[in-house]
């Protein structure tokens, strides 16, 4: 329930753009498998046990288990309080529900390598860098928190076991947070049990947290604790990214079967980590995992299916690969959504990269049943669909367009089975104001920008972002009367694919294995980075030539006038 001063805590526009089409496919991780600890834990009443590591403790009353992500390697369990507390902040009444995490750092895992080896049937390999292993709880906190300090570290004993009792003030978080933790050093692993509460409520909640921490007990593990899966041989989406040519040579039937198998394995992993009180169901294009009520779940699934149909209609011809059904995760509220997405990776934001990528949302009562709340799913669905069709669409779509698509979808909503796009109030008003000030960029300038050009323009005037959105809305609307702008988005994505594939034939990969010293390897890495940046700029010009070179000076004059009128009227 929102209070009068609590702002809409939906993911901000900037954060949503970070997780949309711009996300590079090169960081896609290996196909997730269920970690060895997934089936080892159980919750009976309030007693939680982990047989393989020999751990048991009492979970506080009113805490529910939160699912773990399928590629989670360090967190054994998460529990979220049902009770919401309000901060005492003078500006905002921030809401927060206490969150508990149980984290294990095995000695073997801490000594592991970040290298990931991906081996194909023909013997070819791809070596990538995964997540650097944690060195322990202090390292974990350091890599997940900003603006914190350990306010207390005291030696103690719990159940006869020596431990370190810690308190951490996360003073730069919004809202400010406080952590209560107990860290145990066992022969084969380090265990940390952590409670996260509001900083200005920690005096009230500390007693209950400490009581739960003092319930930790150890017994003989079923077997020696195993390392997290960090590195090793895996099957991955690099089958069609790093080995694109080889993938294309496979028959359609073989590619279809491989992707379907990967989908089944991924879905099995998700189901294995889903608590019993969550809904698990299959829709036509999604595996639905929901902890919200039936009405909200049905509305989100129905809207997602409508939007997916729109994706198929507009972009279905961009590739013939089978589009794996993504997971549609619907959380009960923001706190549960946030708790689920806080994982043990090196980034704790709203990342949608990786085999375990999910499209998610949560219930709030802000939008009611207007249908507008489903829009938070659309950019994730579109990005998933396009990267499954062809990764080059994601890799070579410029920043101005990824921003504009995200903003365009932010104005979409579903009523019944009808998908409608309306201009966002902020987009309309900011672009209008820019036009009144005589600073509205030319349509041609916006359509031809590469990523660096768009970033520079936004730094000069942040309102340029909304001008870019209006440029997209214009070319998808009245601007398509000019023939070269017809079916703008599918043609643009196809141009990106064509240009990138043609360039692939001209560019030889850099073999870093020829480097004999660290200095040579570093120099080659810098050269590769510069080459990628130069290539992207060069390819952007080639995409512009394919898309825009047939527009005559007369047509541009007509389009510029029409665009200015479009912005002025706030269409």
PDB file of N, CA, C and O in Angstrom, residues 66-121:
ATOM      1  N   UNK A  66      11.756 -16.974  -0.665  1.00  0.00           N
ATOM      2  CA  UNK A  66      11.813 -16.311  -1.969  1.00  0.00           C
ATOM      3  C   UNK A  66      12.555 -17.234  -2.933  1.00  0.00           C
ATOM      4  O   UNK A  66      13.582 -17.817  -2.565  1.00  0.00           O
ATOM      5  N   UNK A  67      12.080 -17.409  -4.167  1.00  0.00           N
ATOM      6  CA  UNK A  67      12.789 -18.278  -5.117  1.00  0.00           C
ATOM      7  C   UNK A  67      14.197 -17.767  -5.383  1.00  0.00           C
ATOM      8  O   UNK A  67      14.476 -16.571  -5.287  1.00  0.00           O
ATOM      9  N   UNK A  68      15.083 -18.673  -5.755  1.00  0.00           N
ATOM     10  CA  UNK A  68      16.424 -18.314  -6.181  1.00  0.00           C
ATOM     11  C   UNK A  68      16.495 -18.339  -7.697  1.00  0.00           C
ATOM     12  O   UNK A  68      15.794 -19.106  -8.352  1.00  0.00           O
ATOM     13  N   UNK A  69      17.327 -17.487  -8.271  1.00  0.00           N
ATOM     14  CA  UNK A  69      17.521 -17.527  -9.711  1.00  0.00           C
ATOM     15  C   UNK A  69      18.235 -18.814 -10.095  1.00  0.00           C
ATOM     16  O   UNK A  69      18.993 -19.386  -9.316  1.00  0.00           O
ATOM     17  N   UNK A  70      17.995 -19.276 -11.302  1.00  0.00           N
ATOM     18  CA  UNK A  70      18.493 -20.594 -11.698  1.00  0.00           C
ATOM     19  C   UNK A  70      20.009 -20.672 -11.750  1.00  0.00           C
ATOM     20  O   UNK A  70      20.577 -21.751 -11.618  1.00  0.00           O
ATOM     21  N   UNK A  71      20.685 -19.534 -11.969  1.00  0.00           N
ATOM     22  CA  UNK A  71      22.146 -19.560 -12.020  1.00  0.00           C
ATOM     23  C   UNK A  71      22.763 -19.090 -10.710  1.00  0.00           C
ATOM     24  O   UNK A  71      23.947 -18.770 -10.657  1.00  0.00           O
ATOM     25  N   UNK A  72      21.967 -19.048  -9.643  1.00  0.00           N
ATOM     26  CA  UNK A  72      22.483 -18.646  -8.334  1.00  0.00           C
ATOM     27  C   UNK A  72      23.499 -19.673  -7.827  1.00  0.00           C
ATOM     28  O   UNK A  72      23.214 -20.868  -7.804  1.00  0.00           O
ATOM     29  N   UNK A  73      24.663 -19.205  -7.419  1.00  0.00           N
ATOM     30  CA  UNK A  73      25.732 -20.123  -7.038  1.00  0.00           C
ATOM     31  C   UNK A  73      26.172 -20.004  -5.585  1.00  0.00           C
ATOM     32  O   UNK A  73      26.894 -20.878  -5.097  1.00  0.00           O
ATOM     33  N   UNK A  74      25.770 -18.962  -4.882  1.00  0.00           N
ATOM     34  CA  UNK A  74      26.292 -18.739  -3.542  1.00  0.00           C
ATOM     35  C   UNK A  74      25.199 -18.648  -2.478  1.00  0.00           C
ATOM     36  O   UNK A  74      25.363 -19.139  -1.359  1.00  0.00           O
ATOM     37  N   UNK A  75      24.100 -17.990  -2.797  1.00  0.00           N
ATOM     38  CA  UNK A  75      23.002 -17.860  -1.840  1.00  0.00           C
ATOM     39  C   UNK A  75      22.252 -19.190  -1.759  1.00  0.00           C
ATOM     40  O   UNK A  75      21.772 -19.713  -2.765  1.00  0.00           O
ATOM     41  N   UNK A  76      22.146 -19.729  -0.549  1.00  0.00           N
ATOM     42  CA  UNK A  76      21.443 -20.999  -0.350  1.00  0.00           C
ATOM     43  C   UNK A  76      19.943 -20.792  -0.234  1.00  0.00           C
ATOM     44  O   UNK A  76      19.153 -21.629  -0.670  1.00  0.00           O
ATOM     45  N   UNK A  77      19.533 -19.699   0.409  1.00  0.00           N
ATOM     46  CA  UNK A  77      18.106 -19.452   0.623  1.00  0.00           C
ATOM     47  C   UNK A  77      17.889 -17.979   0.929  1.00  0.00           C
ATOM     48  O   UNK A  77      18.780 -17.283   1.440  1.00  0.00           O
ATOM     49  N   UNK A  78      16.678 -17.503   0.612  1.00  0.00           N
ATOM     50  CA  UNK A  78      16.257 -16.140   0.931  1.00  0.00           C
ATOM     51  C   UNK A  78      14.856 -16.191   1.528  1.00  0.00           C
ATOM     52  O   UNK A  78      14.002 -16.949   1.049  1.00  0.00           O
ATOM     53  N   UNK A  79      14.618 -15.361   2.529  1.00  0.00           N
ATOM     54  CA  UNK A  79      13.310 -15.283   3.177  1.00  0.00           C
ATOM     55  C   UNK A  79      12.930 -13.816   3.349  1.00  0.00           C
ATOM     56  O   UNK A  79      13.742 -13.006   3.801  1.00  0.00           O
ATOM     57  N   UNK A  80      11.686 -13.487   2.999  1.00  0.00           N
ATOM     58  CA  UNK A  80      11.210 -12.102   3.037  1.00  0.00           C
ATOM     59  C   UNK A  80      10.074 -11.964   4.038  1.00  0.00           C
ATOM     60  O   UNK A  80       9.131 -12.763   4.043  1.00  0.00           O
ATOM     61  N   UNK A  81      10.141 -10.945   4.879  1.00  0.00           N
ATOM     62  CA  UNK A  81       9.103 -10.711   5.875  1.00  0.00           C
ATOM     63  C   UNK A  81       7.798 -10.284   5.215  1.00  0.00           C
ATOM     64  O   UNK A  81       7.794  -9.572   4.208  1.00  0.00           O
ATOM     65  N   UNK A  82       6.691 -10.709   5.789  1.00  0.00           N
ATOM     66  CA  UNK A  82       5.385 -10.282   5.294  1.00  0.00           C
ATOM     67  C   UNK A  82       5.058  -8.861   5.732  1.00  0.00           C
ATOM     68  O   UNK A  82       4.206  -8.202   5.149  1.00  0.00           O
ATOM     69  N   UNK A  83       5.729  -8.395   6.788  1.00  0.00           N
ATOM     70  CA  UNK A  83       5.403  -7.096   7.371  1.00  0.00           C
ATOM     71  C   UNK A  83       6.234  -5.984   6.735  1.00  0.00           C
ATOM     72  O   UNK A  83       7.442  -6.115   6.562  1.00  0.00           O
ATOM     73  N   UNK A  84       5.574  -4.898   6.383  1.00  0.00           N
ATOM     74  CA  UNK A  84       6.226  -3.738   5.788  1.00  0.00           C
ATOM     75  C   UNK A  84       6.468  -2.673   6.853  1.00  0.00           C
ATOM     76  O   UNK A  84       5.589  -2.376   7.665  1.00  0.00           O
ATOM     77  N   UNK A  85       7.652  -2.098   6.834  1.00  0.00           N
ATOM     78  CA  UNK A  85       7.999  -1.020   7.749  1.00  0.00           C
ATOM     79  C   UNK A  85       8.231   0.261   6.949  1.00  0.00           C
ATOM     80  O   UNK A  85       8.722   0.211   5.812  1.00  0.00           O
ATOM     81  N   UNK A  86       7.881   1.395   7.530  1.00  0.00           N
ATOM     82  CA  UNK A  86       8.102   2.685   6.897  1.00  0.00           C
ATOM     83  C   UNK A  86       9.299   3.372   7.533  1.00  0.00           C
ATOM     84  O   UNK A  86       9.442   3.393   8.755  1.00  0.00           O
ATOM     85  N   UNK A  87      10.142   3.940   6.670  1.00  0.00           N
ATOM     86  CA  UNK A  87      11.283   4.684   7.188  1.00  0.00           C
ATOM     87  C   UNK A  87      10.803   5.999   7.788  1.00  0.00           C
ATOM     88  O   UNK A  87       9.696   6.471   7.517  1.00  0.00           O
ATOM     89  N   UNK A  88      11.666   6.607   8.585  1.00  0.00           N
ATOM     90  CA  UNK A  88      11.327   7.880   9.222  1.00  0.00           C
ATOM     91  C   UNK A  88      11.907   9.062   8.461  1.00  0.00           C
ATOM     92  O   UNK A  88      12.031  10.152   9.000  1.00  0.00           O
ATOM     93  N   UNK A  89      12.280   8.828   7.217  1.00  0.00           N
ATOM     94  CA  UNK A  89      12.857   9.874   6.398  1.00  0.00           C
ATOM     95  C   UNK A  89      11.907  11.062   6.289  1.00  0.00           C
ATOM     96  O   UNK A  89      10.700  10.886   6.136  1.00  0.00           O
ATOM     97  N   UNK A  90      12.441  12.275   6.351  1.00  0.00           N
ATOM     98  CA  UNK A  90      11.607  13.479   6.334  1.00  0.00           C
ATOM     99  C   UNK A  90      11.006  13.744   4.956  1.00  0.00           C
ATOM    100  O   UNK A  90       9.968  14.390   4.836  1.00  0.00           O
ATOM    101  N   UNK A  91      11.673  13.274   3.891  1.00  0.00           N
ATOM    102  CA  UNK A  91      11.197  13.573   2.540  1.00  0.00           C
ATOM    103  C   UNK A  91      10.274  12.487   1.988  1.00  0.00           C
ATOM    104  O   UNK A  91       9.265  12.792   1.357  1.00  0.00           O
ATOM    105  N   UNK A  92      10.648  11.219   2.208  1.00  0.00           N
ATOM    106  CA  UNK A  92       9.846  10.120   1.669  1.00  0.00           C
ATOM    107  C   UNK A  92       9.609   9.077   2.745  1.00  0.00           C
ATOM    108  O   UNK A  92      10.504   8.754   3.513  1.00  0.00           O
ATOM    109  N   UNK A  93       8.402   8.549   2.776  1.00  0.00           N
ATOM    110  CA  UNK A  93       8.096   7.425   3.670  1.00  0.00           C
ATOM    111  C   UNK A  93       8.407   6.121   2.939  1.00  0.00           C
ATOM    112  O   UNK A  93       7.526   5.442   2.433  1.00  0.00           O
ATOM    113  N   UNK A  94       9.699   5.778   2.888  1.00  0.00           N
ATOM    114  CA  UNK A  94      10.102   4.595   2.152  1.00  0.00           C
ATOM    115  C   UNK A  94       9.580   3.325   2.817  1.00  0.00           C
ATOM    116  O   UNK A  94       9.632   3.189   4.033  1.00  0.00           O
ATOM    117  N   UNK A  95       9.087   2.410   1.998  1.00  0.00           N
ATOM    118  CA  UNK A  95       8.620   1.118   2.483  1.00  0.00           C
ATOM    119  C   UNK A  95       9.744   0.090   2.365  1.00  0.00           C
ATOM    120  O   UNK A  95      10.536   0.131   1.421  1.00  0.00           O
ATOM    121  N   UNK A  96       9.800  -0.833   3.293  1.00  0.00           N
ATOM    122  CA  UNK A  96      10.813  -1.895   3.229  1.00  0.00           C
ATOM    123  C   UNK A  96      10.344  -3.077   4.056  1.00  0.00           C
ATOM    124  O   UNK A  96       9.780  -2.911   5.142  1.00  0.00           O
ATOM    125  N   UNK A  97      10.594  -4.267   3.522  1.00  0.00           N
ATOM    126  CA  UNK A  97      10.306  -5.497   4.257  1.00  0.00           C
ATOM    127  C   UNK A  97      11.620  -6.197   4.562  1.00  0.00           C
ATOM    128  O   UNK A  97      12.439  -6.396   3.654  1.00  0.00           O
ATOM    129  N   UNK A  98      11.869  -6.539   5.827  1.00  0.00           N
ATOM    130  CA  UNK A  98      13.120  -7.197   6.189  1.00  0.00           C
ATOM    131  C   UNK A  98      13.387  -8.435   5.329  1.00  0.00           C
ATOM    132  O   UNK A  98      12.464  -9.201   5.028  1.00  0.00           O
ATOM    133  N   UNK A  99      14.648  -8.606   4.935  1.00  0.00           N
ATOM    134  CA  UNK A  99      15.051  -9.692   4.047  1.00  0.00           C
ATOM    135  C   UNK A  99      16.196 -10.472   4.687  1.00  0.00           C
ATOM    136  O   UNK A  99      17.136  -9.889   5.211  1.00  0.00           O
ATOM    137  N   UNK A 100      16.101 -11.781   4.621  1.00  0.00           N
ATOM    138  CA  UNK A 100      17.114 -12.660   5.204  1.00  0.00           C
ATOM    139  C   UNK A 100      17.773 -13.470   4.094  1.00  0.00           C
ATOM    140  O   UNK A 100      17.095 -13.989   3.202  1.00  0.00           O
ATOM    141  N   UNK A 101      19.118 -13.567   4.137  1.00  0.00           N
ATOM    142  CA  UNK A 101      19.858 -14.369   3.173  1.00  0.00           C
ATOM    143  C   UNK A 101      20.783 -15.335   3.905  1.00  0.00           C
ATOM    144  O   UNK A 101      21.391 -14.960   4.911  1.00  0.00           O
ATOM    145  N   UNK A 102      20.899 -16.539   3.376  1.00  0.00           N
ATOM    146  CA  UNK A 102      21.846 -17.532   3.887  1.00  0.00           C
ATOM    147  C   UNK A 102      22.827 -17.811   2.757  1.00  0.00           C
ATOM    148  O   UNK A 102      22.430 -18.262   1.678  1.00  0.00           O
ATOM    149  N   UNK A 103      24.106 -17.519   2.991  1.00  0.00           N
ATOM    150  CA  UNK A 103      25.115 -17.543   1.935  1.00  0.00           C
ATOM    151  C   UNK A 103      26.259 -18.461   2.333  1.00  0.00           C
ATOM    152  O   UNK A 103      26.747 -18.399   3.467  1.00  0.00           O
ATOM    153  N   UNK A 104      26.696 -19.302   1.403  1.00  0.00           N
ATOM    154  CA  UNK A 104      27.810 -20.219   1.666  1.00  0.00           C
ATOM    155  C   UNK A 104      28.953 -19.948   0.704  1.00  0.00           C
ATOM    156  O   UNK A 104      28.748 -19.832  -0.507  1.00  0.00           O
ATOM    157  N   UNK A 105      30.173 -19.856   1.250  1.00  0.00           N
ATOM    158  CA  UNK A 105      31.383 -19.659   0.452  1.00  0.00           C
ATOM    159  C   UNK A 105      32.284 -20.874   0.692  1.00  0.00           C
ATOM    160  O   UNK A 105      32.980 -20.951   1.706  1.00  0.00           O
ATOM    161  N   UNK A 106      32.237 -21.840  -0.226  1.00  0.00           N
ATOM    162  CA  UNK A 106      33.050 -23.036  -0.041  1.00  0.00           C
ATOM    163  C   UNK A 106      34.506 -22.719  -0.354  1.00  0.00           C
ATOM    164  O   UNK A 106      34.815 -21.852  -1.175  1.00  0.00           O
ATOM    165  N   UNK A 107      35.411 -23.451   0.299  1.00  0.00           N
ATOM    166  CA  UNK A 107      36.837 -23.217   0.073  1.00  0.00           C
ATOM    167  C   UNK A 107      37.216 -23.492  -1.372  1.00  0.00           C
ATOM    168  O   UNK A 107      38.011 -22.776  -1.973  1.00  0.00           O
ATOM    169  N   UNK A 108      36.628 -24.539  -1.947  1.00  0.00           N
ATOM    170  CA  UNK A 108      36.936 -24.881  -3.330  1.00  0.00           C
ATOM    171  C   UNK A 108      36.430 -23.793  -4.281  1.00  0.00           C
ATOM    172  O   UNK A 108      37.101 -23.424  -5.243  1.00  0.00           O
ATOM    173  N   UNK A 109      35.246 -23.246  -3.976  1.00  0.00           N
ATOM    174  CA  UNK A 109      34.681 -22.203  -4.830  1.00  0.00           C
ATOM    175  C   UNK A 109      35.498 -20.928  -4.748  1.00  0.00           C
ATOM    176  O   UNK A 109      35.742 -20.256  -5.757  1.00  0.00           O
ATOM    177  N   UNK A 110      35.931 -20.569  -3.536  1.00  0.00           N
ATOM    178  CA  UNK A 110      36.710 -19.341  -3.360  1.00  0.00           C
ATOM    179  C   UNK A 110      38.039 -19.401  -4.107  1.00  0.00           C
ATOM    180  O   UNK A 110      38.575 -18.388  -4.525  1.00  0.00           O
ATOM    181  N   UNK A 111      38.557 -20.610  -4.282  1.00  0.00           N
ATOM    182  CA  UNK A 111      39.833 -20.782  -4.975  1.00  0.00           C
ATOM    183  C   UNK A 111      39.633 -21.031  -6.466  1.00  0.00           C
ATOM    184  O   UNK A 111      40.591 -21.245  -7.204  1.00  0.00           O
ATOM    185  N   UNK A 112      38.375 -20.984  -6.925  1.00  0.00           N
ATOM    186  CA  UNK A 112      38.075 -21.320  -8.314  1.00  0.00           C
ATOM    187  C   UNK A 112      38.506 -20.256  -9.296  1.00  0.00           C
ATOM    188  O   UNK A 112      38.991 -19.188  -8.942  1.00  0.00           O
ATOM    189  N   UNK A 113      38.321 -20.562 -10.565  1.00  0.00           N
ATOM    190  CA  UNK A 113      38.681 -19.659 -11.655  1.00  0.00           C
ATOM    191  C   UNK A 113      37.432 -19.021 -12.231  1.00  0.00           C
ATOM    192  O   UNK A 113      36.347 -19.595 -12.185  1.00  0.00           O
ATOM    193  N   UNK A 114      37.608 -17.827 -12.794  1.00  0.00           N
ATOM    194  CA  UNK A 114      36.480 -17.165 -13.448  1.00  0.00           C
ATOM    195  C   UNK A 114      36.344 -17.582 -14.904  1.00  0.00           C
ATOM    196  O   UNK A 114      35.410 -17.174 -15.583  1.00  0.00           O
ATOM    197  N   UNK A 115      37.283 -18.405 -15.385  1.00  0.00           N
ATOM    198  CA  UNK A 115      37.246 -18.815 -16.790  1.00  0.00           C
ATOM    199  C   UNK A 115      36.095 -19.777 -17.044  1.00  0.00           C
ATOM    200  O   UNK A 115      35.825 -20.666 -16.248  1.00  0.00           O
ATOM    201  N   UNK A 116      35.410 -19.570 -18.151  1.00  0.00           N
ATOM    202  CA  UNK A 116      34.339 -20.464 -18.575  1.00  0.00           C
ATOM    203  C   UNK A 116      34.703 -21.017 -19.950  1.00  0.00           C
ATOM    204  O   UNK A 116      34.961 -20.269 -20.879  1.00  0.00           O
ATOM    205  N   UNK A 117      34.726 -22.329 -20.066  1.00  0.00           N
ATOM    206  CA  UNK A 117      35.087 -22.974 -21.325  1.00  0.00           C
ATOM    207  C   UNK A 117      33.839 -23.560 -21.955  1.00  0.00           C
ATOM    208  O   UNK A 117      33.148 -24.370 -21.344  1.00  0.00           O
ATOM    209  N   UNK A 118      33.555 -23.145 -23.158  1.00  0.00           N
ATOM    210  CA  UNK A 118      32.379 -23.635 -23.870  1.00  0.00           C
ATOM    211  C   UNK A 118      32.873 -24.473 -25.043  1.00  0.00           C
ATOM    212  O   UNK A 118      33.560 -23.989 -25.931  1.00  0.00           O
ATOM    213  N   UNK A 119      32.523 -25.736 -25.042  1.00  0.00           N
ATOM    214  CA  UNK A 119      33.038 -26.664 -26.045  1.00  0.00           C
ATOM    215  C   UNK A 119      31.902 -27.202 -26.894  1.00  0.00           C
ATOM    216  O   UNK A 119      30.854 -27.597 -26.379  1.00  0.00           O
ATOM    217  N   UNK A 120      32.096 -27.197 -28.195  1.00  0.00           N
ATOM    218  CA  UNK A 120      31.081 -27.689 -29.121  1.00  0.00           C
ATOM    219  C   UNK A 120      31.429 -29.103 -29.576  1.00  0.00           C
ATOM    220  O   UNK A 120      32.524 -29.622 -29.342  1.00  0.00           O
ATOM    221  N   UNK A 121      30.467 -29.738 -30.256  1.00  0.00           N
ATOM    222  CA  UNK A 121      30.637 -31.120 -30.682  1.00  0.00           C
ATOM    223  C   UNK A 121      31.826 -31.296 -31.631  1.00  0.00           C
ATOM    224  O   UNK A 121      32.483 -32.335 -31.631  1.00  0.00           O
TER     225      UNK A 121
END
